[in-house]
PDB file of N, CA and C in Angstrom:
ATOM      1  N   MET A1296     118.627 -24.782  -0.454  1.00 70.00           N
ATOM      2  CA  MET A1296     118.925 -25.088  -1.843  1.00 70.00           C
ATOM      3  C   MET A1296     118.983 -23.778  -2.627  1.00 70.00           C
ATOM      4  N   ARG A1297     120.027 -23.621  -3.403  1.00 80.00           N
ATOM      5  CA  ARG A1297     120.178 -22.425  -4.225  1.00 80.00           C
ATOM      6  C   ARG A1297     119.563 -22.681  -5.583  1.00 80.00           C
ATOM      7  N   LEU A1298     118.829 -21.697  -6.070  1.00 80.00           N
ATOM      8  CA  LEU A1298     118.209 -21.791  -7.394  1.00 80.00           C
ATOM      9  C   LEU A1298     118.919 -20.853  -8.348  1.00 80.00           C
ATOM     10  N   SER A1299     118.983 -21.265  -9.602  1.00 85.00           N
ATOM     11  CA  SER A1299     119.539 -20.390 -10.623  1.00 85.00           C
ATOM     12  C   SER A1299     118.577 -19.223 -10.851  1.00 85.00           C
ATOM     13  N   THR A1300     119.070 -18.186 -11.492  1.00 88.00           N
ATOM     14  CA  THR A1300     118.217 -17.039 -11.812  1.00 88.00           C
ATOM     15  C   THR A1300     117.054 -17.481 -12.685  1.00 88.00           C
ATOM     16  N   LYS A1301     117.337 -18.334 -13.655  1.00 91.00           N
ATOM     17  CA  LYS A1301     116.294 -18.816 -14.552  1.00 91.00           C
ATOM     18  C   LYS A1301     115.204 -19.554 -13.764  1.00 91.00           C
ATOM     19  N   SER A1302     115.610 -20.400 -12.833  1.00 90.00           N
ATOM     20  CA  SER A1302     114.645 -21.154 -12.031  1.00 90.00           C
ATOM     21  C   SER A1302     113.821 -20.228 -11.146  1.00 90.00           C
ATOM     22  N   ARG A1303     114.472 -19.240 -10.534  1.00 92.00           N
ATOM     23  CA  ARG A1303     113.738 -18.284  -9.686  1.00 92.00           C
ATOM     24  C   ARG A1303     112.730 -17.505 -10.498  1.00 92.00           C
ATOM     25  N   PHE A1304     113.129 -17.032 -11.685  1.00 94.00           N
ATOM     26  CA  PHE A1304     112.202 -16.297 -12.549  1.00 94.00           C
ATOM     27  C   PHE A1304     111.034 -17.184 -12.964  1.00 94.00           C
ATOM     28  N   ALA A1305     111.318 -18.429 -13.298  1.00 95.00           N
ATOM     29  CA  ALA A1305     110.265 -19.338 -13.742  1.00 95.00           C
ATOM     30  C   ALA A1305     109.259 -19.595 -12.620  1.00 95.00           C
ATOM     31  N   VAL A1306     109.752 -19.828 -11.421  1.00 95.00           N
ATOM     32  CA  VAL A1306     108.858 -20.073 -10.282  1.00 95.00           C
ATOM     33  C   VAL A1306     108.021 -18.820 -10.002  1.00 95.00           C
ATOM     34  N   ALA A1307     108.662 -17.657 -10.007  1.00 95.00           N
ATOM     35  CA  ALA A1307     107.940 -16.402  -9.756  1.00 95.00           C
ATOM     36  C   ALA A1307     106.878 -16.162 -10.833  1.00 95.00           C
ATOM     37  N   ALA A1308     107.207 -16.427 -12.093  1.00 95.00           N
ATOM     38  CA  ALA A1308     106.252 -16.228 -13.190  1.00 95.00           C
ATOM     39  C   ALA A1308     105.079 -17.196 -13.069  1.00 95.00           C
ATOM     40  N   MET A1309     105.350 -18.425 -12.669  1.00 96.00           N
ATOM     41  CA  MET A1309     104.264 -19.400 -12.511  1.00 96.00           C
ATOM     42  C   MET A1309     103.349 -19.022 -11.338  1.00 96.00           C
ATOM     43  N   ILE A1310     103.917 -18.500 -10.275  1.00 95.00           N
ATOM     44  CA  ILE A1310     103.091 -18.041  -9.150  1.00 95.00           C
ATOM     45  C   ILE A1310     102.225 -16.869  -9.595  1.00 95.00           C
ATOM     46  N   ASP A1311     102.825 -15.927 -10.320  1.00 95.00           N
ATOM     47  CA  ASP A1311     102.085 -14.778 -10.839  1.00 95.00           C
ATOM     48  C   ASP A1311     100.924 -15.253 -11.725  1.00 95.00           C
ATOM     49  N   LEU A1312     101.211 -16.207 -12.588  1.00 95.00           N
ATOM     50  CA  LEU A1312     100.184 -16.758 -13.478  1.00 95.00           C
ATOM     51  C   LEU A1312      99.072 -17.430 -12.679  1.00 95.00           C
ATOM     52  N   ALA A1313      99.430 -18.220 -11.699  1.00 94.00           N
ATOM     53  CA  ALA A1313      98.431 -18.931 -10.890  1.00 94.00           C
ATOM     54  C   ALA A1313      97.522 -17.962 -10.129  1.00 94.00           C
ATOM     55  N   LEU A1314      98.093 -16.856  -9.676  1.00 94.00           N
ATOM     56  CA  LEU A1314      97.304 -15.880  -8.916  1.00 94.00           C
ATOM     57  C   LEU A1314      96.353 -15.071  -9.791  1.00 94.00           C
ATOM     58  N   ARG A1315      96.620 -14.993 -11.098  1.00 92.00           N
ATOM     59  CA  ARG A1315      95.846 -14.109 -11.963  1.00 92.00           C
ATOM     60  C   ARG A1315      95.043 -14.802 -13.054  1.00 92.00           C
ATOM     61  N   GLU A1316      95.183 -16.105 -13.217  1.00 86.00           N
ATOM     62  CA  GLU A1316      94.530 -16.777 -14.337  1.00 86.00           C
ATOM     63  C   GLU A1316      93.010 -16.887 -14.193  1.00 86.00           C
ATOM     64  N   GLN A1317      92.456 -16.655 -13.015  1.00 89.00           N
ATOM     65  CA  GLN A1317      91.009 -16.737 -12.842  1.00 89.00           C
ATOM     66  C   GLN A1317      90.287 -15.715 -13.702  1.00 89.00           C
ATOM     67  N   ALA A1318      90.946 -14.624 -14.038  1.00 89.00           N
ATOM     68  CA  ALA A1318      90.345 -13.589 -14.879  1.00 89.00           C
ATOM     69  C   ALA A1318      90.536 -13.886 -16.361  1.00 89.00           C
ATOM     70  N   GLY A1319      91.160 -15.014 -16.685  1.00 91.00           N
ATOM     71  CA  GLY A1319      91.405 -15.372 -18.075  1.00 91.00           C
ATOM     72  C   GLY A1319      92.887 -15.481 -18.355  1.00 91.00           C
ATOM     73  N   PRO A1320      93.241 -15.760 -19.609  1.00 94.00           N
ATOM     74  CA  PRO A1320      94.660 -15.904 -19.949  1.00 94.00           C
ATOM     75  C   PRO A1320      95.456 -14.653 -19.581  1.00 94.00           C
ATOM     76  N   VAL A1321      96.673 -14.882 -19.126  1.00 94.00           N
ATOM     77  CA  VAL A1321      97.548 -13.802 -18.664  1.00 94.00           C
ATOM     78  C   VAL A1321      98.647 -13.598 -19.705  1.00 94.00           C
ATOM     79  N   SER A1322      98.833 -12.363 -20.136  1.00 94.00           N
ATOM     80  CA  SER A1322      99.855 -12.078 -21.162  1.00 94.00           C
ATOM     81  C   SER A1322     101.248 -12.064 -20.537  1.00 94.00           C
ATOM     82  N   LEU A1323     102.219 -12.451 -21.341  1.00 94.00           N
ATOM     83  CA  LEU A1323     103.600 -12.413 -20.865  1.00 94.00           C
ATOM     84  C   LEU A1323     104.052 -10.983 -20.619  1.00 94.00           C
ATOM     85  N   GLY A1324     103.510 -10.044 -21.388  1.00 94.00           N
ATOM     86  CA  GLY A1324     103.855  -8.635 -21.185  1.00 94.00           C
ATOM     87  C   GLY A1324     103.482  -8.166 -19.791  1.00 94.00           C
ATOM     88  N   SER A1325     102.290  -8.581 -19.321  1.00 95.00           N
ATOM     89  CA  SER A1325     101.863  -8.148 -17.984  1.00 95.00           C
ATOM     90  C   SER A1325     102.691  -8.829 -16.897  1.00 95.00           C
ATOM     91  N   ILE A1326     103.047 -10.104 -17.099  1.00 95.00           N
ATOM     92  CA  ILE A1326     103.907 -10.785 -16.137  1.00 95.00           C
ATOM     93  C   ILE A1326     105.271 -10.102 -16.103  1.00 95.00           C
ATOM     94  N   GLY A1327     105.805  -9.789 -17.271  1.00 95.00           N
ATOM     95  CA  GLY A1327     107.106  -9.129 -17.357  1.00 95.00           C
ATOM     96  C   GLY A1327     107.131  -7.786 -16.663  1.00 95.00           C
ATOM     97  N   GLU A1328     106.055  -7.011 -16.822  1.00 95.00           N
ATOM     98  CA  GLU A1328     105.989  -5.703 -16.157  1.00 95.00           C
ATOM     99  C   GLU A1328     105.991  -5.859 -14.639  1.00 95.00           C
ATOM    100  N   ARG A1329     105.175  -6.789 -14.141  1.00 95.00           N
ATOM    101  CA  ARG A1329     105.082  -6.961 -12.692  1.00 95.00           C
ATOM    102  C   ARG A1329     106.379  -7.486 -12.088  1.00 95.00           C
ATOM    103  N   LEU A1330     107.048  -8.415 -12.796  1.00 95.00           N
ATOM    104  CA  LEU A1330     108.236  -9.061 -12.242  1.00 95.00           C
ATOM    105  C   LEU A1330     109.552  -8.474 -12.747  1.00 95.00           C
ATOM    106  N   GLN A1331     109.461  -7.482 -13.644  1.00 95.00           N
ATOM    107  CA  GLN A1331     110.656  -6.856 -14.214  1.00 95.00           C
ATOM    108  C   GLN A1331     111.540  -7.891 -14.923  1.00 95.00           C
ATOM    109  N   ILE A1332     110.899  -8.695 -15.798  1.00 94.00           N
ATOM    110  CA  ILE A1332     111.592  -9.697 -16.606  1.00 94.00           C
ATOM    111  C   ILE A1332     111.312  -9.357 -18.063  1.00 94.00           C
ATOM    112  N   SER A1333     112.325  -9.432 -18.906  1.00 94.00           N
ATOM    113  CA  SER A1333     112.135  -9.066 -20.310  1.00 94.00           C
ATOM    114  C   SER A1333     111.179 -10.038 -21.009  1.00 94.00           C
ATOM    115  N   LEU A1334     110.456  -9.515 -21.974  1.00 94.00           N
ATOM    116  CA  LEU A1334     109.486 -10.314 -22.720  1.00 94.00           C
ATOM    117  C   LEU A1334     110.170 -11.453 -23.465  1.00 94.00           C
ATOM    118  N   SER A1335     111.313 -11.186 -24.081  1.00 94.00           N
ATOM    119  CA  SER A1335     111.988 -12.251 -24.841  1.00 94.00           C
ATOM    120  C   SER A1335     112.437 -13.389 -23.919  1.00 94.00           C
ATOM    121  N   TYR A1336     112.880 -13.058 -22.717  1.00 94.00           N
ATOM    122  CA  TYR A1336     113.293 -14.080 -21.757  1.00 94.00           C
ATOM    123  C   TYR A1336     112.080 -14.911 -21.332  1.00 94.00           C
ATOM    124  N   LEU A1337     110.953 -14.237 -21.069  1.00 94.00           N
ATOM    125  CA  LEU A1337     109.731 -14.952 -20.692  1.00 94.00           C
ATOM    126  C   LEU A1337     109.248 -15.852 -21.826  1.00 94.00           C
ATOM    127  N   GLU A1338     109.353 -15.380 -23.060  1.00 94.00           N
ATOM    128  CA  GLU A1338     108.925 -16.199 -24.203  1.00 94.00           C
ATOM    129  C   GLU A1338     109.718 -17.491 -24.274  1.00 94.00           C
ATOM    130  N   GLN A1339     111.017 -17.414 -24.077  1.00 93.00           N
ATOM    131  CA  GLN A1339     111.851 -18.622 -24.087  1.00 93.00           C
ATOM    132  C   GLN A1339     111.464 -19.562 -22.947  1.00 93.00           C
ATOM    133  N   MET A1340     111.262 -18.988 -21.765  1.00 95.00           N
ATOM    134  CA  MET A1340     110.936 -19.774 -20.593  1.00 95.00           C
ATOM    135  C   MET A1340     109.570 -20.453 -20.748  1.00 95.00           C
ATOM    136  N   PHE A1341     108.585 -19.697 -21.217  1.00 94.00           N
ATOM    137  CA  PHE A1341     107.236 -20.252 -21.332  1.00 94.00           C
ATOM    138  C   PHE A1341     107.132 -21.263 -22.466  1.00 94.00           C
ATOM    139  N   SER A1342     108.001 -21.162 -23.448  1.00 94.00           N
ATOM    140  CA  SER A1342     108.044 -22.185 -24.488  1.00 94.00           C
ATOM    141  C   SER A1342     108.414 -23.530 -23.870  1.00 94.00           C
ATOM    142  N   LYS A1343     109.400 -23.529 -22.987  1.00 94.00           N
ATOM    143  CA  LYS A1343     109.809 -24.764 -22.305  1.00 94.00           C
ATOM    144  C   LYS A1343     108.719 -25.254 -21.357  1.00 94.00           C
ATOM    145  N   LEU A1344     108.090 -24.335 -20.646  1.00 95.00           N
ATOM    146  CA  LEU A1344     107.011 -24.722 -19.733  1.00 95.00           C
ATOM    147  C   LEU A1344     105.834 -25.321 -20.509  1.00 95.00           C
ATOM    148  N   ARG A1345     105.556 -24.766 -21.684  1.00 94.00           N
ATOM    149  CA  ARG A1345     104.459 -25.275 -22.513  1.00 94.00           C
ATOM    150  C   ARG A1345     104.787 -26.666 -23.043  1.00 94.00           C
ATOM    151  N   GLN A1346     106.029 -26.882 -23.455  1.00 93.00           N
ATOM    152  CA  GLN A1346     106.441 -28.197 -23.958  1.00 93.00           C
ATOM    153  C   GLN A1346     106.279 -29.278 -22.896  1.00 93.00           C
ATOM    154  N   GLN A1347     106.413 -28.912 -21.642  1.00 93.00           N
ATOM    155  CA  GLN A1347     106.278 -29.873 -20.546  1.00 93.00           C
ATOM    156  C   GLN A1347     104.848 -29.949 -20.008  1.00 93.00           C
ATOM    157  N   GLY A1348     103.924 -29.197 -20.619  1.00 94.00           N
ATOM    158  CA  GLY A1348     102.526 -29.260 -20.216  1.00 94.00           C
ATOM    159  C   GLY A1348     102.189 -28.489 -18.953  1.00 94.00           C
ATOM    160  N   LEU A1349     103.097 -27.633 -18.502  1.00 95.00           N
ATOM    161  CA  LEU A1349     102.830 -26.862 -17.291  1.00 95.00           C
ATOM    162  C   LEU A1349     101.965 -25.644 -17.557  1.00 95.00           C
ATOM    163  N   VAL A1350     101.997 -25.121 -18.777  1.00 96.00           N
ATOM    164  CA  VAL A1350     101.138 -24.001 -19.161  1.00 96.00           C
ATOM    165  C   VAL A1350     100.517 -24.300 -20.519  1.00 96.00           C
ATOM    166  N   GLU A1351      99.427 -23.610 -20.795  1.00 94.00           N
ATOM    167  CA  GLU A1351      98.775 -23.677 -22.100  1.00 94.00           C
ATOM    168  C   GLU A1351      98.666 -22.258 -22.626  1.00 94.00           C
ATOM    169  N   SER A1352      98.765 -22.120 -23.939  1.00 92.00           N
ATOM    170  CA  SER A1352      98.685 -20.785 -24.526  1.00 92.00           C
ATOM    171  C   SER A1352      97.376 -20.624 -25.287  1.00 92.00           C
ATOM    172  N   THR A1353      96.891 -19.391 -25.281  1.00 91.00           N
ATOM    173  CA  THR A1353      95.700 -19.011 -26.036  1.00 91.00           C
ATOM    174  C   THR A1353      96.122 -17.880 -26.954  1.00 91.00           C
ATOM    175  N   ARG A1354      95.857 -18.051 -28.237  1.00 91.00           N
ATOM    176  CA  ARG A1354      96.273 -17.042 -29.216  1.00 91.00           C
ATOM    177  C   ARG A1354      95.152 -16.045 -29.460  1.00 91.00           C
ATOM    178  N   GLY A1355      95.539 -14.914 -30.026  1.00 87.00           N
ATOM    179  CA  GLY A1355      94.555 -13.920 -30.437  1.00 87.00           C
ATOM    180  C   GLY A1355      94.308 -12.864 -29.387  1.00 87.00           C
ATOM    181  N   PRO A1356      93.343 -11.971 -29.692  1.00 87.00           N
ATOM    182  CA  PRO A1356      93.009 -10.912 -28.734  1.00 87.00           C
ATOM    183  C   PRO A1356      92.549 -11.516 -27.410  1.00 87.00           C
ATOM    184  N   GLY A1357      93.051 -10.992 -26.343  1.00 86.00           N
ATOM    185  CA  GLY A1357      92.695 -11.528 -25.029  1.00 86.00           C
ATOM    186  C   GLY A1357      93.429 -12.815 -24.717  1.00 86.00           C
ATOM    187  N   GLY A1358      94.393 -13.181 -25.558  1.00 88.00           N
ATOM    188  CA  GLY A1358      95.143 -14.416 -25.351  1.00 88.00           C
ATOM    189  C   GLY A1358      96.227 -14.252 -24.313  1.00 88.00           C
ATOM    190  N   GLY A1359      96.879 -15.335 -24.047  1.00 92.00           N
ATOM    191  CA  GLY A1359      97.944 -15.346 -23.061  1.00 92.00           C
ATOM    192  C   GLY A1359      98.154 -16.765 -22.583  1.00 92.00           C
ATOM    193  N   TYR A1360      98.524 -16.919 -21.335  1.00 94.00           N
ATOM    194  CA  TYR A1360      98.829 -18.229 -20.775  1.00 94.00           C
ATOM    195  C   TYR A1360      97.950 -18.536 -19.576  1.00 94.00           C
ATOM    196  N   THR A1361      97.640 -19.817 -19.438  1.00 94.00           N
ATOM    197  CA  THR A1361      96.965 -20.355 -18.254  1.00 94.00           C
ATOM    198  C   THR A1361      97.766 -21.571 -17.811  1.00 94.00           C
ATOM    199  N   LEU A1362      97.518 -22.032 -16.589  1.00 95.00           N
ATOM    200  CA  LEU A1362      98.202 -23.227 -16.113  1.00 95.00           C
ATOM    201  C   LEU A1362      97.732 -24.430 -16.920  1.00 95.00           C
ATOM    202  N   GLY A1363      98.638 -25.356 -17.182  1.00 94.00           N
ATOM    203  CA  GLY A1363      98.317 -26.550 -17.945  1.00 94.00           C
ATOM    204  C   GLY A1363      97.594 -27.601 -17.117  1.00 94.00           C
ATOM    205  N   ARG A1364      97.704 -27.508 -15.822  1.00 93.00           N
ATOM    206  CA  ARG A1364      96.983 -28.392 -14.901  1.00 93.00           C
ATOM    207  C   ARG A1364      96.763 -27.633 -13.604  1.00 93.00           C
ATOM    208  N   ALA A1365      96.070 -28.233 -12.668  1.00 93.00           N
ATOM    209  CA  ALA A1365      95.750 -27.550 -11.416  1.00 93.00           C
ATOM    210  C   ALA A1365      97.031 -27.097 -10.709  1.00 93.00           C
ATOM    211  N   ALA A1366      96.963 -25.936 -10.092  1.00 91.00           N
ATOM    212  CA  ALA A1366      98.134 -25.388  -9.399  1.00 91.00           C
ATOM    213  C   ALA A1366      98.647 -26.360  -8.341  1.00 91.00           C
ATOM    214  N   THR A1367      97.741 -27.075  -7.694  1.00 92.00           N
ATOM    215  CA  THR A1367      98.159 -28.020  -6.650  1.00 92.00           C
ATOM    216  C   THR A1367      98.897 -29.229  -7.226  1.00 92.00           C
ATOM    217  N   ALA A1368      98.793 -29.431  -8.537  1.00 94.00           N
ATOM    218  CA  ALA A1368      99.458 -30.564  -9.182  1.00 94.00           C
ATOM    219  C   ALA A1368     100.798 -30.178  -9.801  1.00 94.00           C
ATOM    220  N   ILE A1369     101.217 -28.926  -9.632  1.00 94.00           N
ATOM    221  CA  ILE A1369     102.492 -28.458 -10.184  1.00 94.00           C
ATOM    222  C   ILE A1369     103.441 -28.180  -9.023  1.00 94.00           C
ATOM    223  N   SER A1370     104.583 -28.836  -9.029  1.00 94.00           N
ATOM    224  CA  SER A1370     105.563 -28.617  -7.961  1.00 94.00           C
ATOM    225  C   SER A1370     106.668 -27.677  -8.443  1.00 94.00           C
ATOM    226  N   VAL A1371     107.384 -27.128  -7.496  1.00 93.00           N
ATOM    227  CA  VAL A1371     108.534 -26.287  -7.826  1.00 93.00           C
ATOM    228  C   VAL A1371     109.543 -27.118  -8.616  1.00 93.00           C
ATOM    229  N   ALA A1372     109.689 -28.381  -8.247  1.00 92.00           N
ATOM    230  CA  ALA A1372     110.619 -29.262  -8.966  1.00 92.00           C
ATOM    231  C   ALA A1372     110.202 -29.413 -10.427  1.00 92.00           C
ATOM    232  N   ASP A1373     108.887 -29.502 -10.698  1.00 94.00           N
ATOM    233  CA  ASP A1373     108.407 -29.595 -12.083  1.00 94.00           C
ATOM    234  C   ASP A1373     108.858 -28.381 -12.890  1.00 94.00           C
ATOM    235  N   ILE A1374     108.734 -27.213 -12.290  1.00 94.00           N
ATOM    236  CA  ILE A1374     109.087 -25.963 -12.974  1.00 94.00           C
ATOM    237  C   ILE A1374     110.588 -25.911 -13.231  1.00 94.00           C
ATOM    238  N   ILE A1375     111.372 -26.246 -12.218  1.00 93.00           N
ATOM    239  CA  ILE A1375     112.828 -26.204 -12.355  1.00 93.00           C
ATOM    240  C   ILE A1375     113.296 -27.190 -13.426  1.00 93.00           C
ATOM    241  N   LYS A1376     112.727 -28.382 -13.421  1.00 93.00           N
ATOM    242  CA  LYS A1376     113.107 -29.375 -14.438  1.00 93.00           C
ATOM    243  C   LYS A1376     112.749 -28.891 -15.836  1.00 93.00           C
ATOM    244  N   ALA A1377     111.602 -28.253 -15.972  1.00 93.00           N
ATOM    245  CA  ALA A1377     111.157 -27.806 -17.296  1.00 93.00           C
ATOM    246  C   ALA A1377     112.076 -26.745 -17.886  1.00 93.00           C
ATOM    247  N   VAL A1378     112.472 -25.774 -17.087  1.00 92.00           N
ATOM    248  CA  VAL A1378     113.302 -24.694 -17.630  1.00 92.00           C
ATOM    249  C   VAL A1378     114.782 -25.011 -17.592  1.00 92.00           C
ATOM    250  N   GLY A1379     115.183 -25.963 -16.767  1.00 85.00           N
ATOM    251  CA  GLY A1379     116.595 -26.283 -16.646  1.00 85.00           C
ATOM    252  C   GLY A1379     117.053 -27.399 -17.555  1.00 85.00           C
ATOM    253  N   ARG A1380     116.102 -28.068 -18.173  1.00 62.00           N
ATOM    254  CA  ARG A1380     116.430 -29.199 -19.033  1.00 62.00           C
ATOM    255  C   ARG A1380     117.129 -28.720 -20.294  1.00 62.00           C
ATOM    256  N   PRO A1381     118.293 -29.286 -20.608  1.00 59.00           N
ATOM    257  CA  PRO A1381     118.961 -28.878 -21.848  1.00 59.00           C
ATOM    258  C   PRO A1381     118.203 -29.406 -23.062  1.00 59.00           C
ATOM    259  N   PRO A1382     118.383 -28.784 -24.221  1.00 55.00           N
ATOM    260  CA  PRO A1382     117.696 -29.267 -25.413  1.00 55.00           C
ATOM    261  C   PRO A1382     118.152 -30.688 -25.740  1.00 55.00           C
ATOM    262  N   PRO A1383     117.278 -31.498 -26.342  1.00 61.00           N
ATOM    263  CA  PRO A1383     117.676 -32.871 -26.646  1.00 61.00           C
ATOM    264  C   PRO A1383     118.864 -32.902 -27.598  1.00 61.00           C
ATOM    265  N   ARG A1384     119.765 -33.833 -27.358  1.00 66.00           N
ATOM    266  CA  ARG A1384     120.943 -33.981 -28.217  1.00 66.00           C
ATOM    267  C   ARG A1384     120.574 -34.838 -29.417  1.00 66.00           C
ATOM    268  N   PRO A1385     121.166 -34.539 -30.557  1.00 69.00           N
ATOM    269  CA  PRO A1385     120.899 -35.391 -31.715  1.00 69.00           C
ATOM    270  C   PRO A1385     121.470 -36.780 -31.462  1.00 69.00           C
ATOM    271  N   PRO A1386     120.908 -37.800 -32.102  1.00 71.00           N
ATOM    272  CA  PRO A1386     121.444 -39.147 -31.882  1.00 71.00           C
ATOM    273  C   PRO A1386     122.899 -39.234 -32.329  1.00 71.00           C
ATOM    274  N   ALA A1387     123.651 -39.998 -31.592  1.00 73.00           N
ATOM    275  CA  ALA A1387     125.072 -40.159 -31.909  1.00 73.00           C
ATOM    276  C   ALA A1387     125.223 -41.002 -33.171  1.00 73.00           C
ATOM    277  N   THR A1388     126.157 -40.618 -33.986  1.00 74.00           N
ATOM    278  CA  THR A1388     126.446 -41.407 -35.187  1.00 74.00           C
ATOM    279  C   THR A1388     127.735 -42.163 -34.944  1.00 74.00           C
ATOM    280  N   PRO A1389     127.777 -43.423 -35.357  1.00 73.00           N
ATOM    281  CA  PRO A1389     129.002 -44.183 -35.121  1.00 73.00           C
ATOM    282  C   PRO A1389     130.140 -43.613 -35.974  1.00 73.00           C
ATOM    283  N   PRO A1390     131.368 -43.727 -35.491  1.00 72.00           N
ATOM    284  CA  PRO A1390     132.496 -43.215 -36.280  1.00 72.00           C
ATOM    285  C   PRO A1390     132.658 -44.056 -37.543  1.00 72.00           C
ATOM    286  N   PRO A1391     133.200 -43.461 -38.595  1.00 74.00           N
ATOM    287  CA  PRO A1391     133.404 -44.240 -39.824  1.00 74.00           C
ATOM    288  C   PRO A1391     134.446 -45.333 -39.583  1.00 74.00           C
ATOM    289  N   PRO A1392     134.353 -46.428 -40.341  1.00 75.00           N
ATOM    290  CA  PRO A1392     135.335 -47.498 -40.139  1.00 75.00           C
ATOM    291  C   PRO A1392     136.741 -47.005 -40.493  1.00 75.00           C
ATOM    292  N   ALA A1393     137.713 -47.568 -39.816  1.00 73.00           N
ATOM    293  CA  ALA A1393     139.110 -47.192 -40.066  1.00 73.00           C
ATOM    294  C   ALA A1393     139.517 -47.684 -41.450  1.00 73.00           C
ATOM    295  N   PRO A1394     140.334 -46.922 -42.155  1.00 73.00           N
ATOM    296  CA  PRO A1394     140.772 -47.374 -43.476  1.00 73.00           C
ATOM    297  C   PRO A1394     141.663 -48.609 -43.352  1.00 73.00           C
ATOM    298  N   ALA A1395     141.571 -49.462 -44.352  1.00 70.00           N
ATOM    299  CA  ALA A1395     142.393 -50.680 -44.365  1.00 70.00           C
ATOM    300  C   ALA A1395     143.846 -50.299 -44.644  1.00 70.00           C
ATOM    301  N   PRO A1396     144.775 -51.020 -44.048  1.00 71.00           N
ATOM    302  CA  PRO A1396     146.192 -50.751 -44.336  1.00 71.00           C
ATOM    303  C   PRO A1396     146.462 -50.947 -45.827  1.00 71.00           C
ATOM    304  N   ARG A1397     147.482 -50.277 -46.331  1.00 74.00           N
ATOM    305  CA  ARG A1397     147.812 -50.353 -47.750  1.00 74.00           C
ATOM    306  C   ARG A1397     148.082 -51.805 -48.162  1.00 74.00           C
ATOM    307  N   GLY A1398     147.521 -52.153 -49.291  1.00 66.00           N
ATOM    308  CA  GLY A1398     147.750 -53.473 -49.829  1.00 66.00           C
ATOM    309  C   GLY A1398     146.799 -54.536 -49.281  1.00 66.00           C
ATOM    310  N   GLN A1399     145.965 -54.188 -48.366  1.00 65.00           N
ATOM    311  CA  GLN A1399     145.010 -55.158 -47.809  1.00 65.00           C
ATOM    312  C   GLN A1399     143.597 -54.688 -48.132  1.00 65.00           C
ATOM    313  N   THR A1400     142.723 -55.628 -48.266  1.00 63.00           N
ATOM    314  CA  THR A1400     141.314 -55.306 -48.492  1.00 63.00           C
ATOM    315  C   THR A1400     140.581 -55.404 -47.166  1.00 63.00           C
ATOM    316  N   PRO A1401     139.577 -54.556 -46.983  1.00 58.00           N
ATOM    317  CA  PRO A1401     138.841 -54.620 -45.714  1.00 58.00           C
ATOM    318  C   PRO A1401     138.101 -55.955 -45.586  1.00 58.00           C
ATOM    319  N   PRO A1402     137.884 -56.466 -44.374  1.00 60.00           N
ATOM    320  CA  PRO A1402     137.202 -57.753 -44.159  1.00 60.00           C
ATOM    321  C   PRO A1402     135.766 -57.746 -44.587  1.00 60.00           C
TER     322      PRO A1402
END
């Protein structure tokens, strides 16, 4: 199975996080340095992972990310679905009614 670049980066970042979270929250900057991934790209990716509950964030000094659940409960498919999911589409609005022909009133 071929993975997109985004999916490969996400899986690699999650593995990096799982291997290092025992020492506390892991910063995206440190993950980016180790994996050679830009910080802005990681921020976008981890936002999606956080929305799906795969990671949790800690703010402030010493903050960073930890896994949202046990590593054994997170599958590669979970990660791929989280980062590959397109943003939700707005609800469809019905088209406006067609204008009545001249000289007739609408029903």
